[in-house]
Amino acid sequence: MKKDRKPQFETMAIHAGYSPKNHHDSLTPPIYQTSTFTFSTMEQGARRFAGMEDGYIYSRLSNPTVEVLEERMAILEEGEAALAFGSGMAAVSATLIGLTKKNDHILCSKGLYGCTYGLLQLLKEKYQINYSFSELSAADEILSNIQENTTCIYIETPINPTMKVIDLALVARIAKEKGIKVVVDNTFLTPYLQKPLTLGCDLVIHSGTKYIGGHGDVIAGIIVGSQEIIDYLKRTTQKDIGGIISPFDAWLLLRGIKTLAVRMDRHCENAEKLHALLKNHPKIKAVYYPGDKGHPDFKMMTRQMKKGGGVLSFEIDGTYEDAVKFVNALKLIPIAVSLGDAETLIQHPASMTHSSVPEEARLKMGISNQLLRLSVGLEAWEDIWEDLKQALDSL
Ligand code: LCS
């Protein structure tokens, strides 16, 4: 190996941000399960509070286990710094509250996770921070949706659960000219498949609950961006609202990240196989999957995404009652919200993840009553397919 070559993603996911030498030679990062840190003298405590001496103070401000996670995520996303939170929504709310003020406008992708939509509505009603939706599909259309007071463009791509893809380089170029910050929720793809910061976007958000953790046993959130923005969010919305992650949950994410690349490869491989099979089933009206080679935007997708990811959604060719019958006939696949776990999971966005979005807005986002979302797990794809097929054949 050449000396100056940067290690690859798979290697950094295992080693980056951690040095055993600094932690009693422990191979894996220790869990510093402590709320506070002791000072040798009163003067030392004062110096730490004044920022004149490095060192820990209190775990809401920083914690050594959490810092390893933050550093690893910053490296994997190719950002300068990161912050970890107790949930994806804690990360989303710390970001939006931190980046906006009264009378600002947030331009959003046409489709967002239901609770992100709920948060935007709350910010509008209580703090007069406005928002609107845009396809973000072409320069003219983006420009016509930007308002004088737009300070932030907030994007999910692929969008949960319609799987529409936004051209991040295009949005970032236009936003930069206007001095608008671009925030990308990268939950569905992870930095293994997509790196929005390298395309000119300003901040990346994750629900770490999903692929980053990967095992369905933790709720967590992460933000990655420039040192300047991260420092600002750390000393304002993170410190004073306080939605931090626990050291144990940070450790669970670090353990999950070690296998992120292998897991994502398998999620994608399984999803590609199931996409091809579902597409040709007579009881399926449409399948939405960003890895679809026949998609009109496939070329743009391949520019920014390594693969299509592990989530697909589809519409049953029938009524809402047919969708219910199909889901209830599944034997292997659990009915559950969340995604990115080892288990394949199915859910009904209209009545579950996006039930808080009013029907009219929900239909505009493309979420019909027959739409189902499948988070393809790590099982043998033949077994997942067998379960889907027997349930479809029962219709
Ligand atoms: N961003 C996206 C794209 C999400 O899908 C979610 C949760 C969040 C943010 C919030 O993260 P959390 O606070 O739950 O860690 N999405 C869910 C979903 O689709 N099913 O259950 C939760």
PDB file of N, CA, C and O and ligand atoms in Angstrom, residues 85-92 112-116 154-161 185-188 205-210 218-221 336-339 347 352-354 373, ligand 1:
ATOM      1  N   PHE A  85     -26.972  12.950  18.346  1.00  0.00           N
ATOM      2  CA  PHE A  85     -28.194  13.296  19.090  1.00  0.00           C
ATOM      3  C   PHE A  85     -28.941  12.033  19.522  1.00  0.00           C
ATOM      4  O   PHE A  85     -28.680  10.943  19.022  1.00  0.00           O
ATOM      5  N   GLY A  86     -29.890  12.234  20.422  1.00  0.00           N
ATOM      6  CA  GLY A  86     -30.662  11.111  20.956  1.00  0.00           C
ATOM      7  C   GLY A  86     -31.725  10.571  20.020  1.00  0.00           C
ATOM      8  O   GLY A  86     -32.320   9.531  20.291  1.00  0.00           O
ATOM      9  N   SER A  87     -31.976  11.251  18.903  1.00  0.00           N
ATOM     10  CA  SER A  87     -32.888  10.722  17.877  1.00  0.00           C
ATOM     11  C   SER A  87     -32.643  11.500  16.588  1.00  0.00           C
ATOM     12  O   SER A  87     -32.043  12.584  16.611  1.00  0.00           O
ATOM     13  N   GLY A  88     -33.151  10.950  15.487  1.00  0.00           N
ATOM     14  CA  GLY A  88     -33.069  11.688  14.225  1.00  0.00           C
ATOM     15  C   GLY A  88     -33.829  12.999  14.338  1.00  0.00           C
ATOM     16  O   GLY A  88     -33.372  14.045  13.856  1.00  0.00           O
ATOM     17  N   MET A  89     -34.984  12.972  14.998  1.00  0.00           N
ATOM     18  CA  MET A  89     -35.774  14.200  15.119  1.00  0.00           C
ATOM     19  C   MET A  89     -35.072  15.245  15.991  1.00  0.00           C
ATOM     20  O   MET A  89     -35.241  16.442  15.761  1.00  0.00           O
ATOM     21  N   ALA A  90     -34.295  14.797  16.986  1.00  0.00           N
ATOM     22  CA  ALA A  90     -33.514  15.766  17.780  1.00  0.00           C
ATOM     23  C   ALA A  90     -32.486  16.451  16.874  1.00  0.00           C
ATOM     24  O   ALA A  90     -32.236  17.663  17.002  1.00  0.00           O
ATOM     25  N   ALA A  91     -31.921  15.702  15.940  1.00  0.00           N
ATOM     26  CA  ALA A  91     -30.948  16.279  14.996  1.00  0.00           C
ATOM     27  C   ALA A  91     -31.646  17.232  14.023  1.00  0.00           C
ATOM     28  O   ALA A  91     -31.163  18.342  13.748  1.00  0.00           O
ATOM     29  N   VAL A  92     -32.808  16.819  13.518  1.00  0.00           N
ATOM     30  CA  VAL A  92     -33.551  17.662  12.560  1.00  0.00           C
ATOM     31  C   VAL A  92     -33.983  18.961  13.250  1.00  0.00           C
ATOM     32  O   VAL A  92     -33.807  20.064  12.713  1.00  0.00           O
ATOM     33  N   LEU A 112     -41.484  14.556   2.770  1.00  0.00           N
ATOM     34  CA  LEU A 112     -40.582  14.525   3.924  1.00  0.00           C
ATOM     35  C   LEU A 112     -41.133  13.492   4.902  1.00  0.00           C
ATOM     36  O   LEU A 112     -42.337  13.225   4.914  1.00  0.00           O
ATOM     37  N   TYR A 113     -40.274  12.987   5.752  1.00  0.00           N
ATOM     38  CA  TYR A 113     -40.729  12.101   6.827  1.00  0.00           C
ATOM     39  C   TYR A 113     -41.828  12.828   7.634  1.00  0.00           C
ATOM     40  O   TYR A 113     -41.729  14.041   7.868  1.00  0.00           O
ATOM     41  N   GLY A 114     -42.853  12.098   8.052  1.00  0.00           N
ATOM     42  CA  GLY A 114     -44.030  12.703   8.686  1.00  0.00           C
ATOM     43  C   GLY A 114     -43.718  13.611   9.863  1.00  0.00           C
ATOM     44  O   GLY A 114     -44.318  14.679  10.009  1.00  0.00           O
ATOM     45  N   CYS A 115     -42.770  13.237  10.729  1.00  0.00           N
ATOM     46  CA  CYS A 115     -42.480  14.075  11.911  1.00  0.00           C
ATOM     47  C   CYS A 115     -41.679  15.319  11.534  1.00  0.00           C
ATOM     48  O   CYS A 115     -41.784  16.347  12.212  1.00  0.00           O
ATOM     49  N   THR A 116     -40.906  15.252  10.456  1.00  0.00           N
ATOM     50  CA  THR A 116     -40.218  16.457   9.973  1.00  0.00           C
ATOM     51  C   THR A 116     -41.275  17.449   9.484  1.00  0.00           C
ATOM     52  O   THR A 116     -41.192  18.658   9.764  1.00  0.00           O
ATOM     53  N   TYR A 154     -34.263  22.281   2.453  1.00  0.00           N
ATOM     54  CA  TYR A 154     -34.229  21.039   3.229  1.00  0.00           C
ATOM     55  C   TYR A 154     -34.700  19.873   2.344  1.00  0.00           C
ATOM     56  O   TYR A 154     -35.829  19.880   1.852  1.00  0.00           O
ATOM     57  N   ILE A 155     -33.804  18.898   2.185  1.00  0.00           N
ATOM     58  CA  ILE A 155     -34.054  17.842   1.193  1.00  0.00           C
ATOM     59  C   ILE A 155     -33.957  16.449   1.793  1.00  0.00           C
ATOM     60  O   ILE A 155     -33.013  16.153   2.532  1.00  0.00           O
ATOM     61  N   GLU A 156     -34.902  15.613   1.411  1.00  0.00           N
ATOM     62  CA  GLU A 156     -34.714  14.170   1.586  1.00  0.00           C
ATOM     63  C   GLU A 156     -34.490  13.611   0.190  1.00  0.00           C
ATOM     64  O   GLU A 156     -35.251  13.922  -0.729  1.00  0.00           O
ATOM     65  N   THR A 157     -33.501  12.789   0.007  1.00  0.00           N
ATOM     66  CA  THR A 157     -33.320  12.098  -1.267  1.00  0.00           C
ATOM     67  C   THR A 157     -32.598  10.791  -1.046  1.00  0.00           C
ATOM     68  O   THR A 157     -31.503  10.807  -0.499  1.00  0.00           O
ATOM     69  N   PRO A 158     -33.194   9.656  -1.414  1.00  0.00           N
ATOM     70  CA  PRO A 158     -34.554   9.500  -1.897  1.00  0.00           C
ATOM     71  C   PRO A 158     -35.557   9.908  -0.817  1.00  0.00           C
ATOM     72  O   PRO A 158     -35.282   9.778   0.366  1.00  0.00           O
ATOM     73  N   ILE A 159     -36.729  10.382  -1.288  1.00  0.00           N
ATOM     74  CA  ILE A 159     -37.745  10.874  -0.367  1.00  0.00           C
ATOM     75  C   ILE A 159     -38.481   9.692   0.280  1.00  0.00           C
ATOM     76  O   ILE A 159     -38.867   8.744  -0.397  1.00  0.00           O
ATOM     77  N   ASN A 160     -38.667   9.772   1.584  1.00  0.00           N
ATOM     78  CA  ASN A 160     -39.406   8.785   2.354  1.00  0.00           C
ATOM     79  C   ASN A 160     -40.899   9.064   2.201  1.00  0.00           C
ATOM     80  O   ASN A 160     -41.348  10.141   2.574  1.00  0.00           O
ATOM     81  N   PRO A 161     -41.734   8.180   1.689  1.00  0.00           N
ATOM     82  CA  PRO A 161     -41.471   6.829   1.195  1.00  0.00           C
ATOM     83  C   PRO A 161     -41.609   6.709  -0.321  1.00  0.00           C
ATOM     84  O   PRO A 161     -41.676   5.612  -0.838  1.00  0.00           O
ATOM     85  N   ASP A 185     -31.109  15.204   4.279  1.00  0.00           N
ATOM     86  CA  ASP A 185     -31.340  14.045   5.137  1.00  0.00           C
ATOM     87  C   ASP A 185     -30.858  12.815   4.355  1.00  0.00           C
ATOM     88  O   ASP A 185     -31.475  12.405   3.378  1.00  0.00           O
ATOM     89  N   ASN A 186     -29.741  12.249   4.800  1.00  0.00           N
ATOM     90  CA  ASN A 186     -29.081  11.155   4.061  1.00  0.00           C
ATOM     91  C   ASN A 186     -29.391   9.790   4.683  1.00  0.00           C
ATOM     92  O   ASN A 186     -28.662   8.822   4.448  1.00  0.00           O
ATOM     93  N   THR A 187     -30.469   9.742   5.464  1.00  0.00           N
ATOM     94  CA  THR A 187     -30.820   8.517   6.199  1.00  0.00           C
ATOM     95  C   THR A 187     -30.945   7.296   5.293  1.00  0.00           C
ATOM     96  O   THR A 187     -30.486   6.214   5.626  1.00  0.00           O
ATOM     97  N   PHE A 188     -31.604   7.465   4.124  1.00  0.00           N
ATOM     98  CA  PHE A 188     -31.927   6.303   3.290  1.00  0.00           C
ATOM     99  C   PHE A 188     -30.693   5.705   2.606  1.00  0.00           C
ATOM    100  O   PHE A 188     -30.733   4.550   2.215  1.00  0.00           O
ATOM    101  N   ILE A 205     -27.896  15.204   7.567  1.00  0.00           N
ATOM    102  CA  ILE A 205     -28.568  14.697   8.771  1.00  0.00           C
ATOM    103  C   ILE A 205     -28.824  13.210   8.601  1.00  0.00           C
ATOM    104  O   ILE A 205     -29.082  12.744   7.488  1.00  0.00           O
ATOM    105  N   HIS A 206     -28.733  12.482   9.704  1.00  0.00           N
ATOM    106  CA  HIS A 206     -29.119  11.071   9.690  1.00  0.00           C
ATOM    107  C   HIS A 206     -30.058  10.773  10.834  1.00  0.00           C
ATOM    108  O   HIS A 206     -29.838  11.237  11.946  1.00  0.00           O
ATOM    109  N   SER A 207     -31.042   9.928  10.552  1.00  0.00           N
ATOM    110  CA  SER A 207     -31.651   9.180  11.635  1.00  0.00           C
ATOM    111  C   SER A 207     -30.717   7.983  11.802  1.00  0.00           C
ATOM    112  O   SER A 207     -30.743   7.041  11.001  1.00  0.00           O
ATOM    113  N   GLY A 208     -29.880   8.020  12.826  1.00  0.00           N
ATOM    114  CA  GLY A 208     -28.912   6.938  13.068  1.00  0.00           C
ATOM    115  C   GLY A 208     -29.602   5.645  13.474  1.00  0.00           C
ATOM    116  O   GLY A 208     -28.998   4.568  13.485  1.00  0.00           O
ATOM    117  N   THR A 209     -30.879   5.783  13.802  1.00  0.00           N
ATOM    118  CA  THR A 209     -31.756   4.649  14.134  1.00  0.00           C
ATOM    119  C   THR A 209     -31.774   3.608  13.016  1.00  0.00           C
ATOM    120  O   THR A 209     -32.021   2.437  13.258  1.00  0.00           O
ATOM    121  N   LYS A 210     -31.526   4.065  11.788  1.00  0.00           N
ATOM    122  CA  LYS A 210     -31.739   3.222  10.613  1.00  0.00           C
ATOM    123  C   LYS A 210     -30.450   2.477  10.249  1.00  0.00           C
ATOM    124  O   LYS A 210     -29.969   1.703  11.044  1.00  0.00           O
ATOM    125  N   VAL A 218     -31.617   0.854  18.611  1.00  0.00           N
ATOM    126  CA  VAL A 218     -31.220   2.167  19.123  1.00  0.00           C
ATOM    127  C   VAL A 218     -31.937   3.288  18.362  1.00  0.00           C
ATOM    128  O   VAL A 218     -32.193   3.152  17.164  1.00  0.00           O
ATOM    129  N   ILE A 219     -32.280   4.358  19.065  1.00  0.00           N
ATOM    130  CA  ILE A 219     -32.809   5.577  18.428  1.00  0.00           C
ATOM    131  C   ILE A 219     -31.701   6.623  18.526  1.00  0.00           C
ATOM    132  O   ILE A 219     -31.179   6.867  19.627  1.00  0.00           O
ATOM    133  N   ALA A 220     -31.336   7.219  17.402  1.00  0.00           N
ATOM    134  CA  ALA A 220     -30.203   8.165  17.415  1.00  0.00           C
ATOM    135  C   ALA A 220     -30.238   9.083  16.204  1.00  0.00           C
ATOM    136  O   ALA A 220     -30.905   8.780  15.206  1.00  0.00           O
ATOM    137  N   GLY A 221     -29.517  10.203  16.293  1.00  0.00           N
ATOM    138  CA  GLY A 221     -29.424  11.134  15.177  1.00  0.00           C
ATOM    139  C   GLY A 221     -28.022  11.706  15.056  1.00  0.00           C
ATOM    140  O   GLY A 221     -27.267  11.717  16.031  1.00  0.00           O
ATOM    141  N   ALA A 336     -43.896  -3.258  10.666  1.00  0.00           N
ATOM    142  CA  ALA A 336     -43.288  -2.314  11.622  1.00  0.00           C
ATOM    143  C   ALA A 336     -42.766  -1.105  10.868  1.00  0.00           C
ATOM    144  O   ALA A 336     -42.280  -1.228   9.735  1.00  0.00           O
ATOM    145  N   VAL A 337     -42.844   0.073  11.526  1.00  0.00           N
ATOM    146  CA  VAL A 337     -42.163   1.241  10.970  1.00  0.00           C
ATOM    147  C   VAL A 337     -40.688   1.111  11.288  1.00  0.00           C
ATOM    148  O   VAL A 337     -40.263   0.130  11.895  1.00  0.00           O
ATOM    149  N   SER A 338     -39.896   2.095  10.877  1.00  0.00           N
ATOM    150  CA  SER A 338     -38.435   2.081  10.883  1.00  0.00           C
ATOM    151  C   SER A 338     -37.935   1.317   9.663  1.00  0.00           C
ATOM    152  O   SER A 338     -38.737   0.730   8.908  1.00  0.00           O
ATOM    153  N   LEU A 339     -36.658   1.373   9.445  1.00  0.00           N
ATOM    154  CA  LEU A 339     -36.053   0.780   8.250  1.00  0.00           C
ATOM    155  C   LEU A 339     -34.566   0.613   8.501  1.00  0.00           C
ATOM    156  O   LEU A 339     -34.038   1.135   9.484  1.00  0.00           O
ATOM    157  N   GLN A 347     -44.466  -1.449   6.035  1.00  0.00           N
ATOM    158  CA  GLN A 347     -45.385  -0.533   6.711  1.00  0.00           C
ATOM    159  C   GLN A 347     -46.238   0.187   5.684  1.00  0.00           C
ATOM    160  O   GLN A 347     -45.919   0.217   4.491  1.00  0.00           O
ATOM    161  N   MET A 352     -49.406   5.122   8.918  1.00  0.00           N
ATOM    162  CA  MET A 352     -48.352   4.970   9.926  1.00  0.00           C
ATOM    163  C   MET A 352     -47.367   6.149   9.874  1.00  0.00           C
ATOM    164  O   MET A 352     -47.656   7.186  10.435  1.00  0.00           O
ATOM    165  N   THR A 353     -46.237   6.010   9.166  1.00  0.00           N
ATOM    166  CA  THR A 353     -45.198   7.064   9.240  1.00  0.00           C
ATOM    167  C   THR A 353     -45.670   8.450   8.803  1.00  0.00           C
ATOM    168  O   THR A 353     -45.133   9.453   9.245  1.00  0.00           O
ATOM    169  N   HIS A 354     -46.648   8.503   7.882  1.00  0.00           N
ATOM    170  CA  HIS A 354     -47.074   9.805   7.368  1.00  0.00           C
ATOM    171  C   HIS A 354     -48.536  10.103   7.722  1.00  0.00           C
ATOM    172  O   HIS A 354     -49.186  10.918   7.070  1.00  0.00           O
ATOM    173  N   ARG A 373     -44.436   0.479   1.991  1.00  0.00           N
ATOM    174  CA  ARG A 373     -42.973   0.638   1.968  1.00  0.00           C
ATOM    175  C   ARG A 373     -42.313  -0.609   2.529  1.00  0.00           C
ATOM    176  O   ARG A 373     -42.678  -1.081   3.606  1.00  0.00           O
TER     177      ARG A 373
HETATM  178  N1  LCS B   1     -35.439  11.410   8.706  1.00  0.00           N
HETATM  179  C1  LCS B   1     -35.948  10.378   8.001  1.00  0.00           C
HETATM  180  C2  LCS B   1     -35.749  10.328   6.528  1.00  0.00           C
HETATM  181  C3  LCS B   1     -36.639   9.368   8.665  1.00  0.00           C
HETATM  182  O1  LCS B   1     -37.124   8.361   7.942  1.00  0.00           O
HETATM  183  C4  LCS B   1     -36.818   9.466  10.080  1.00  0.00           C
HETATM  184  C5  LCS B   1     -37.573   8.426  10.836  1.00  0.00           C
HETATM  185  C6  LCS B   1     -36.281  10.560  10.759  1.00  0.00           C
HETATM  186  C7  LCS B   1     -35.585  11.513  10.042  1.00  0.00           C
HETATM  187  C8  LCS B   1     -36.419  10.711  12.250  1.00  0.00           C
HETATM  188  O2  LCS B   1     -35.546   9.838  12.893  1.00  0.00           O
HETATM  189  P1  LCS B   1     -35.803   9.213  14.356  1.00  0.00           P
HETATM  190  O3  LCS B   1     -36.080  10.349  15.274  1.00  0.00           O
HETATM  191  O4  LCS B   1     -36.965   8.294  14.246  1.00  0.00           O
HETATM  192  O5  LCS B   1     -34.507   8.531  14.657  1.00  0.00           O
HETATM  193  N2  LCS B   1     -38.283   7.571  10.004  1.00  0.00           N
HETATM  194  C9  LCS B   1     -39.057   6.581  10.383  1.00  0.00           C
HETATM  195  C10 LCS B   1     -39.732   5.774   9.469  1.00  0.00           C
HETATM  196  O6  LCS B   1     -39.760   5.930   8.250  1.00  0.00           O
HETATM  197  N3  LCS B   1     -40.356   4.819  10.114  1.00  0.00           N
HETATM  198  O7  LCS B   1     -40.221   4.972  11.485  1.00  0.00           O
HETATM  199  C11 LCS B   1     -39.384   6.114  11.744  1.00  0.00           C
END
